[in-house]
């Protein structure tokens, strides 16, 4: 940062004071000059900052300083960066007028008062700040401690002290102190912004290039933390990325960029591991369940709090040891469903937007009853779409992929997504269920719940890549799932000679 100039204010008699100019340096920058013009007839000092870098004299800002007593005039003007070297007697924040006085008992002018328009002098100060510093890059990060969390992920039980649940305390401070439970006072990144403006260039040709100056911001406004982002946007600040949701463990689960494109993540295994990541999507637009961590997240599953962003209603959960990925899959006997009521906003689980197209996919076991698994999408209790296995769907290691699309009508009040059987007296195994916007990209992850090693990743088309490890946890084999079966793409073994 360049040194800001210092000008001193003095008050003296009008006798002998003539009209004239006083030019002072603006820091170490020779592109600007300060002009002080005193006029004995109207008794004021005209304070200007002039840009002389273009060869002319463009006035950047201007203000007038007047004494209260007309028998005196201001001889010189001064302030240190952002404050006048005088004591303020009174200040009107509405008009911006300050009444100040000269405070020096040793001076004959002690107590002399004058008034100054602080709003205009503030503009001059800001102008000097902008044009007196050298900055090549600037960005900011805003933090917030005000986040809406899904407390069912922490069981949301009654607290020992207040008897209220975490949700109760979050919604009403009279139920308890939110700072005592980490609901407030934990500051997390909310928004990043960057400064966007043209940069200084000495000329259009190489002979005018100045490496000590070229590339600096032409002017600079400090980010005002006390103002909303819309205010700072007027001063060349542009927000870039914004976090919109965190999970209860403090991990970012949803955000967006300046183009209003969202990115979302789902967490499992007690909210420690990412189970799905999607682009061009909100958290309420996606769902995934691989059924591997039900033993880890038993509270969320068996108390009806949902799992994998789905809130299944139906019979008790039963898991099979025969799986498409990992070790577990879901046994569906009479059908289970995820239900949405559009009269009640739910931002914690899958909540498809009406009028938006979605893609749904699942893997169905073909070992017991072939072609038995189906997905039914309803709106207002009326069937919109029945998704069945296609004849061309290949059986891969005992599993077939079930996939289709749906769109909830704008007029819908409720919707249901039902995972069921063609024959009610038979069971079907479902695994790796996913839902996402049709115009989105999504990748999902399956882990070993005992050691948290990555067992499989599933691509945007819901095809898996499998990972095998040795006893020491080293990756030994990678296999990919294709329409023609599972293929090994790499195999590795290590040995230490004894």
XYZ file of C-alpha atoms in Angstrom:
498
model
C 0.000 0.000 0.000
C 1.311 3.441 -0.882
C 1.673 6.123 1.770
C -1.292 8.460 1.952
C -0.488 12.157 1.961
C -0.845 14.319 5.058
C -2.394 17.781 4.956
C -2.622 19.965 8.052
C -5.592 22.171 8.932
C -4.791 25.599 10.355
C -7.048 28.580 11.010
C -5.726 32.079 10.566
C -6.950 35.627 10.050
C -8.190 36.745 6.676
C -5.633 39.525 6.704
C -3.118 38.933 3.988
C -4.739 35.713 2.735
C -5.023 35.827 -1.031
C -6.709 33.574 -3.534
C -4.368 30.857 -4.747
C -3.584 27.184 -5.191
C -1.768 24.719 -2.976
C -0.673 21.506 -4.722
C 0.281 18.532 -2.578
C 1.394 15.031 -3.583
C -1.157 12.205 -3.462
C 0.987 9.589 -1.749
C 3.737 8.322 -4.040
C 1.498 8.351 -7.101
C 2.342 11.015 -9.641
C -0.873 10.445 -11.593
C -2.906 12.520 -9.135
C -2.578 15.883 -7.441
C -4.483 17.705 -4.710
C -5.570 21.295 -5.193
C -6.519 23.600 -2.308
C -8.057 26.846 -3.495
C -8.809 29.579 -0.933
C -11.201 32.389 -1.783
C -11.212 35.406 0.507
C -14.489 36.721 -0.890
C -16.629 33.730 0.042
C -14.243 32.528 2.738
C -13.871 28.803 2.054
C -11.301 26.311 0.921
C -12.106 24.314 -2.228
C -10.597 20.843 -1.862
C -10.073 18.823 -5.071
C -8.362 15.648 -6.191
C -7.385 15.839 -9.850
C -6.355 13.039 -12.219
C -3.476 14.205 -14.415
C -2.496 10.790 -15.792
C -4.244 11.453 -19.127
C -2.604 14.815 -19.662
C -5.669 16.784 -18.633
C -7.021 17.705 -15.235
C -10.094 15.559 -14.514
C -11.631 16.326 -11.114
C -12.195 13.050 -9.274
C -13.870 14.585 -6.233
C -14.383 18.011 -4.689
C -15.621 19.506 -1.421
C -15.652 22.833 0.437
C -14.559 23.561 4.006
C -15.952 26.674 5.699
C -15.165 28.377 9.030
C -18.037 29.337 11.347
C -16.559 32.708 12.200
C -16.376 34.844 9.043
C -13.437 36.795 10.464
C -11.322 33.697 10.069
C -10.650 31.443 7.132
C -8.990 28.089 6.727
C -5.413 28.360 5.616
C -4.596 24.688 5.080
C -6.574 21.476 5.139
C -5.542 18.162 6.657
C -6.720 14.703 7.664
C -4.981 11.459 8.510
C -6.437 8.903 6.163
C -9.954 8.947 7.603
C -10.129 11.501 10.415
C -9.761 15.256 10.695
C -7.169 16.573 13.118
C -9.863 18.389 15.071
C -12.309 17.473 17.772
C -15.935 16.973 16.776
C -18.343 19.135 18.754
C -21.491 17.683 17.167
C -22.395 15.640 14.111
C -25.701 15.188 12.276
C -25.713 11.764 10.569
C -28.665 12.758 8.374
C -27.147 15.869 6.823
C -23.563 14.744 7.263
C -22.604 18.141 8.735
C -20.053 18.133 11.557
C -19.297 21.118 13.816
C -15.668 20.962 14.866
C -13.324 23.126 16.836
C -9.626 23.816 17.027
C -8.324 22.257 20.240
C -4.959 23.706 21.209
C -4.784 25.685 24.504
C -1.416 27.121 23.489
C -2.837 28.649 20.314
C -4.600 31.977 19.954
C -7.146 30.164 17.792
C -8.104 27.648 20.482
C -11.868 26.986 20.422
C -12.502 28.478 16.977
C -15.341 26.477 15.375
C -16.048 25.584 11.766
C -18.348 23.193 9.955
C -17.561 20.540 7.370
C -19.688 18.287 5.195
C -18.344 14.898 6.292
C -20.175 13.032 3.537
C -18.283 14.881 0.822
C -14.961 14.746 2.612
C -15.564 11.002 3.108
C -15.970 10.650 -0.647
C -12.638 12.387 -1.081
C -11.009 10.116 1.476
C -12.354 7.033 -0.300
C -11.171 8.454 -3.599
C -7.689 8.914 -2.160
C -7.736 5.368 -0.772
C -8.745 3.933 -4.118
C -6.061 5.789 -5.999
C -3.256 5.640 -3.451
C -2.739 1.893 -3.144
C -1.227 -0.805 -5.310
C -3.287 -3.994 -5.577
C -2.840 -6.830 -8.047
C -5.483 -9.185 -6.679
C -8.209 -9.126 -4.040
C -10.866 -11.594 -2.962
C -12.996 -12.112 0.123
C -14.671 -14.903 2.065
C -17.798 -14.248 4.111
C -18.703 -16.467 7.060
C -22.006 -17.209 8.768
C -23.180 -19.074 11.865
C -26.828 -19.147 10.786
C -27.523 -22.484 9.060
C -30.601 -24.682 8.802
C -29.486 -28.219 9.706
C -31.271 -31.559 9.603
C -31.135 -32.458 13.295
C -32.688 -35.880 12.682
C -29.165 -36.838 11.587
C -28.209 -36.413 15.264
C -31.312 -38.320 16.477
C -32.857 -34.997 17.594
C -33.475 -36.362 21.064
C -34.378 -34.269 24.084
C -31.382 -32.531 25.628
C -30.336 -33.326 29.175
C -30.589 -29.727 30.385
C -33.699 -28.245 28.777
C -35.797 -31.274 27.894
C -36.342 -29.794 24.431
C -35.062 -31.345 21.206
C -32.375 -29.725 19.069
C -35.012 -28.732 16.521
C -37.027 -27.010 19.257
C -34.006 -24.991 20.357
C -33.134 -24.093 16.755
C -36.637 -22.732 16.193
C -36.985 -20.898 19.519
C -34.273 -19.468 21.761
C -36.682 -19.696 24.703
C -36.311 -23.480 24.492
C -32.577 -23.296 25.177
C -29.287 -21.590 24.417
C -28.322 -22.388 20.792
C -24.676 -21.542 21.519
C -24.512 -24.331 24.105
C -25.315 -26.937 21.446
C -23.248 -25.607 18.561
C -26.208 -24.217 16.628
C -24.755 -20.719 16.802
C -21.229 -19.444 17.192
C -19.646 -21.913 14.745
C -18.673 -19.795 11.761
C -18.510 -21.581 8.416
C -17.608 -20.174 4.969
C -20.683 -18.835 3.180
C -19.629 -16.842 0.103
C -16.479 -15.953 -1.837
C -16.180 -12.793 -3.934
C -13.560 -11.420 -6.306
C -12.745 -7.860 -7.362
C -13.394 -7.255 -11.061
C -12.182 -4.079 -12.780
C -9.848 -2.973 -15.566
C -6.127 -2.794 -14.831
C -3.633 -0.009 -15.415
C -1.805 -0.031 -18.746
C 0.845 2.576 -19.589
C 0.258 2.435 -23.318
C -0.525 0.343 -26.351
C 3.077 -0.280 -27.327
C 6.003 -2.014 -25.685
C 8.078 1.145 -25.390
C 5.545 2.518 -22.892
C 5.381 -0.589 -20.737
C 6.002 -0.018 -17.019
C 6.488 -3.210 -15.065
C 6.283 -1.375 -11.742
C 2.751 -0.122 -12.434
C 1.042 -2.078 -15.204
C -1.422 -4.714 -14.079
C -2.590 -2.888 -10.961
C -6.278 -2.245 -10.394
C -7.287 1.130 -11.840
C -9.166 1.859 -8.630
C -10.089 -0.133 -5.569
C -12.975 -0.129 -3.096
C -12.622 -2.002 0.160
C -15.235 -4.698 0.742
C -17.843 -3.449 3.223
C -18.588 -6.334 5.600
C -21.505 -4.502 7.182
C -23.402 -4.204 3.896
C -25.233 -6.881 1.875
C -23.577 -8.344 -1.192
C -25.857 -6.260 -3.438
C -24.212 -3.110 -2.036
C -20.670 -4.361 -2.717
C -21.673 -5.394 -6.243
C -22.002 -1.661 -6.967
C -18.301 -1.273 -6.136
C -16.821 -3.858 -8.520
C -17.086 -6.845 -6.161
C -18.573 -9.958 -7.786
C -19.561 -12.981 -5.731
C -18.246 -16.225 -7.245
C -19.380 -19.194 -5.146
C -21.840 -19.631 -2.306
C -22.461 -22.472 0.146
C -26.182 -22.944 0.782
C -26.253 -26.025 3.037
C -24.062 -27.882 5.535
C -24.669 -31.213 7.213
C -24.618 -31.624 10.993
C -20.919 -32.562 10.935
C -19.956 -29.299 9.232
C -19.387 -30.615 5.696
C -20.696 -28.612 2.750
C -23.591 -30.457 1.082
C -24.931 -27.852 -1.366
C -23.645 -24.763 -3.129
C -23.998 -22.704 -6.274
C -21.899 -20.496 -8.529
C -22.620 -17.099 -10.057
C -24.422 -18.727 -12.997
C -26.897 -20.163 -10.471
C -25.675 -23.693 -11.211
C -25.974 -25.855 -8.117
C -23.813 -28.733 -6.942
C -24.923 -31.143 -4.228
C -23.606 -34.001 -2.116
C -25.237 -36.676 0.004
C -23.582 -38.171 3.081
C -23.930 -41.551 4.751
C -22.207 -43.727 7.342
C -23.235 -41.353 10.139
C -22.640 -38.358 7.849
C -18.910 -39.040 7.607
C -18.587 -40.164 3.969
C -19.874 -38.768 0.678
C -22.281 -41.261 -0.909
C -23.352 -39.140 -3.895
C -22.143 -36.020 -5.678
C -24.114 -34.271 -8.403
C -23.687 -31.245 -10.648
C -26.498 -28.992 -11.863
C -28.621 -30.226 -8.980
C -29.814 -29.328 -5.487
C -29.830 -31.764 -2.570
C -33.621 -31.991 -2.817
C -33.237 -33.110 -6.460
C -31.196 -36.249 -5.805
C -31.418 -39.502 -3.882
C -29.242 -42.599 -3.570
C -29.288 -45.708 -1.425
C -26.776 -48.545 -1.662
C -28.077 -50.205 1.568
C -24.569 -50.766 2.968
C -24.610 -48.599 6.095
C -27.935 -49.550 7.654
C -26.097 -51.144 10.565
C -24.222 -47.855 11.049
C -27.261 -45.577 10.670
C -29.845 -47.737 12.409
C -31.499 -44.770 14.103
C -32.230 -42.965 10.852
C -33.475 -46.116 9.145
C -35.647 -47.765 11.761
C -37.217 -44.615 13.197
C -38.641 -43.408 9.901
C -36.180 -40.534 9.519
C -35.112 -41.543 6.036
C -31.902 -42.753 4.473
C -29.995 -41.726 1.357
C -32.365 -38.752 1.008
C -35.308 -41.168 0.701
C -37.978 -41.554 3.349
C -39.434 -44.993 2.715
C -42.907 -45.824 3.958
C -43.918 -49.472 4.088
C -42.924 -52.714 5.716
C -39.957 -53.214 8.013
C -36.615 -53.051 6.239
C -35.057 -56.367 5.326
C -31.636 -56.693 3.779
C -30.171 -59.479 1.675
C -26.538 -60.584 1.581
C -26.725 -60.814 -2.216
C -25.837 -57.398 -3.638
C -25.051 -55.575 -6.853
C -22.312 -53.555 -5.111
C -21.020 -54.000 -1.587
C -22.582 -56.664 0.606
C -26.261 -55.713 1.002
C -29.430 -55.112 -1.031
C -33.051 -54.355 -0.131
C -35.698 -57.092 0.009
C -39.022 -55.740 -1.295
C -42.010 -57.934 -0.518
C -45.166 -55.838 -0.807
C -43.656 -52.583 -1.985
C -42.176 -49.517 -0.311
C -42.596 -45.901 -1.353
C -41.173 -42.411 -0.981
C -43.996 -39.884 -0.660
C -43.920 -36.097 -1.150
C -46.561 -33.630 0.013
C -46.203 -30.363 -1.922
C -48.270 -28.535 0.683
C -45.396 -29.011 3.155
C -41.912 -27.958 2.105
C -39.268 -30.514 3.084
C -35.678 -29.449 2.387
C -34.124 -32.412 4.206
C -35.113 -35.180 1.772
C -35.829 -35.827 -1.903
C -38.404 -33.243 -2.980
C -38.751 -33.257 -6.798
C -39.611 -29.959 -8.409
C -42.906 -29.937 -10.249
C -42.537 -29.578 -14.010
C -38.943 -30.846 -13.959
C -37.783 -34.037 -15.678
C -36.009 -36.689 -13.565
C -34.075 -39.871 -14.262
C -34.531 -42.891 -11.973
C -32.499 -46.085 -11.941
C -32.043 -49.203 -9.819
C -30.520 -52.650 -10.096
C -32.905 -55.606 -9.723
C -31.886 -59.184 -8.981
C -32.696 -61.610 -11.788
C -31.957 -64.766 -9.799
C -35.295 -65.640 -8.204
C -38.213 -64.237 -10.211
C -37.063 -62.645 -13.511
C -38.585 -59.303 -14.535
C -40.504 -58.985 -11.255
C -39.224 -55.585 -10.065
C -41.020 -52.402 -11.133
C -41.034 -48.703 -10.221
C -44.343 -46.834 -10.194
C -44.551 -43.029 -10.135
C -47.856 -41.476 -9.052
C -49.237 -37.942 -8.910
C -52.308 -37.234 -6.773
C -52.721 -41.034 -6.459
C -52.853 -41.370 -10.267
C -50.182 -43.463 -11.985
C -47.919 -41.307 -14.157
C -45.431 -43.920 -15.240
C -44.692 -47.582 -14.646
C -41.019 -48.364 -15.199
C -40.310 -51.990 -16.079
C -37.257 -53.899 -17.194
C -36.600 -53.518 -20.897
C -36.143 -56.632 -23.033
C -32.736 -55.391 -24.180
C -31.537 -54.978 -20.589
C -28.685 -57.438 -20.139
C -28.196 -59.604 -17.066
C -24.821 -58.763 -15.529
C -23.651 -61.091 -12.780
C -27.259 -61.813 -11.753
C -28.500 -58.199 -11.909
C -30.435 -56.133 -14.471
C -30.674 -52.357 -14.619
C -34.112 -50.800 -14.287
C -34.300 -47.209 -15.558
C -36.717 -44.565 -16.788
C -37.824 -40.942 -16.510
C -40.714 -39.081 -14.934
C -42.033 -35.531 -14.553
C -44.372 -34.382 -11.794
C -47.153 -32.102 -13.158
C -47.267 -28.469 -12.073
C -50.736 -29.020 -10.576
C -49.675 -31.976 -8.433
C -50.295 -31.831 -4.682
C -48.608 -35.144 -3.871
C -46.328 -37.622 -5.577
C -45.286 -41.178 -4.775
C -42.361 -43.242 -5.996
C -43.129 -46.908 -5.358
C -40.598 -49.743 -5.563
C -42.637 -52.896 -5.921
C -43.254 -56.264 -7.612
C -45.432 -57.406 -10.448
C -46.479 -60.338 -8.286
C -47.367 -59.422 -4.703
C -46.678 -62.945 -3.486
C -43.052 -62.749 -4.616
C -40.070 -60.757 -3.377
C -37.583 -58.672 -5.344
C -34.090 -57.468 -4.474
C -33.331 -53.797 -5.207
C -29.863 -52.225 -4.995
C -28.178 -48.935 -5.876
C -31.376 -46.913 -6.217
C -30.790 -43.414 -7.552
C -32.828 -40.401 -8.671
C -31.428 -37.269 -10.291
C -32.474 -34.427 -12.629
C -32.419 -35.471 -16.275
C -29.977 -32.647 -17.103
C -27.453 -33.396 -14.378
C -24.358 -35.444 -13.738
C -24.140 -37.735 -10.729
C -21.659 -40.208 -9.275
C -22.331 -42.417 -6.267
C -20.090 -44.291 -3.836
C -20.309 -47.526 -1.848
C -18.016 -48.228 1.131
C -17.225 -51.118 3.412
C -19.035 -50.188 6.670
C -16.418 -51.969 8.793
C -13.305 -50.128 7.577
C -14.753 -47.366 5.322
C -12.762 -48.458 2.271
C -14.244 -47.511 -1.081
C -15.795 -50.651 -2.573
C -17.427 -49.231 -5.706
C -18.235 -46.052 -7.587
C -21.246 -45.823 -9.893
C -21.124 -43.598 -12.974
C -23.727 -41.215 -14.332
C -25.316 -44.218 -16.112
C -25.325 -46.187 -12.824
C -22.671 -48.657 -13.970
C -20.179 -49.687 -11.298
C -16.415 -49.693 -10.959
C -15.348 -52.239 -8.328
C -12.254 -52.060 -6.097
C -10.639 -55.034 -4.356
C -8.018 -54.825 -1.599
C -5.561 -57.154 0.098
C -5.360 -57.784 3.840
C -3.201 -54.685 4.336
C -5.666 -52.413 2.581
C -3.695 -52.022 -0.650
C -5.683 -51.766 -3.879
C -5.077 -54.950 -5.878
C -7.764 -55.036 -8.560
C -10.080 -52.665 -10.419
C -13.023 -53.931 -12.463
C -15.641 -52.056 -14.509
C -19.201 -52.981 -15.286
C -20.321 -52.743 -18.913
C -23.291 -53.899 -20.967
C -21.152 -56.884 -21.973
C -20.320 -57.859 -18.424
C -17.684 -57.057 -15.802
C -14.149 -56.523 -17.109
C -10.879 -56.328 -15.160
C -8.915 -53.235 -16.152
C -6.035 -53.412 -13.673
C -4.491 -55.891 -11.287
C -1.627 -55.288 -8.913
C 0.250 -57.318 -6.305
C 3.098 -56.218 -4.038
C 5.611 -58.404 -2.284
C 8.490 -57.579 0.042
C 11.364 -60.019 -0.249
C 12.462 -61.435 3.090
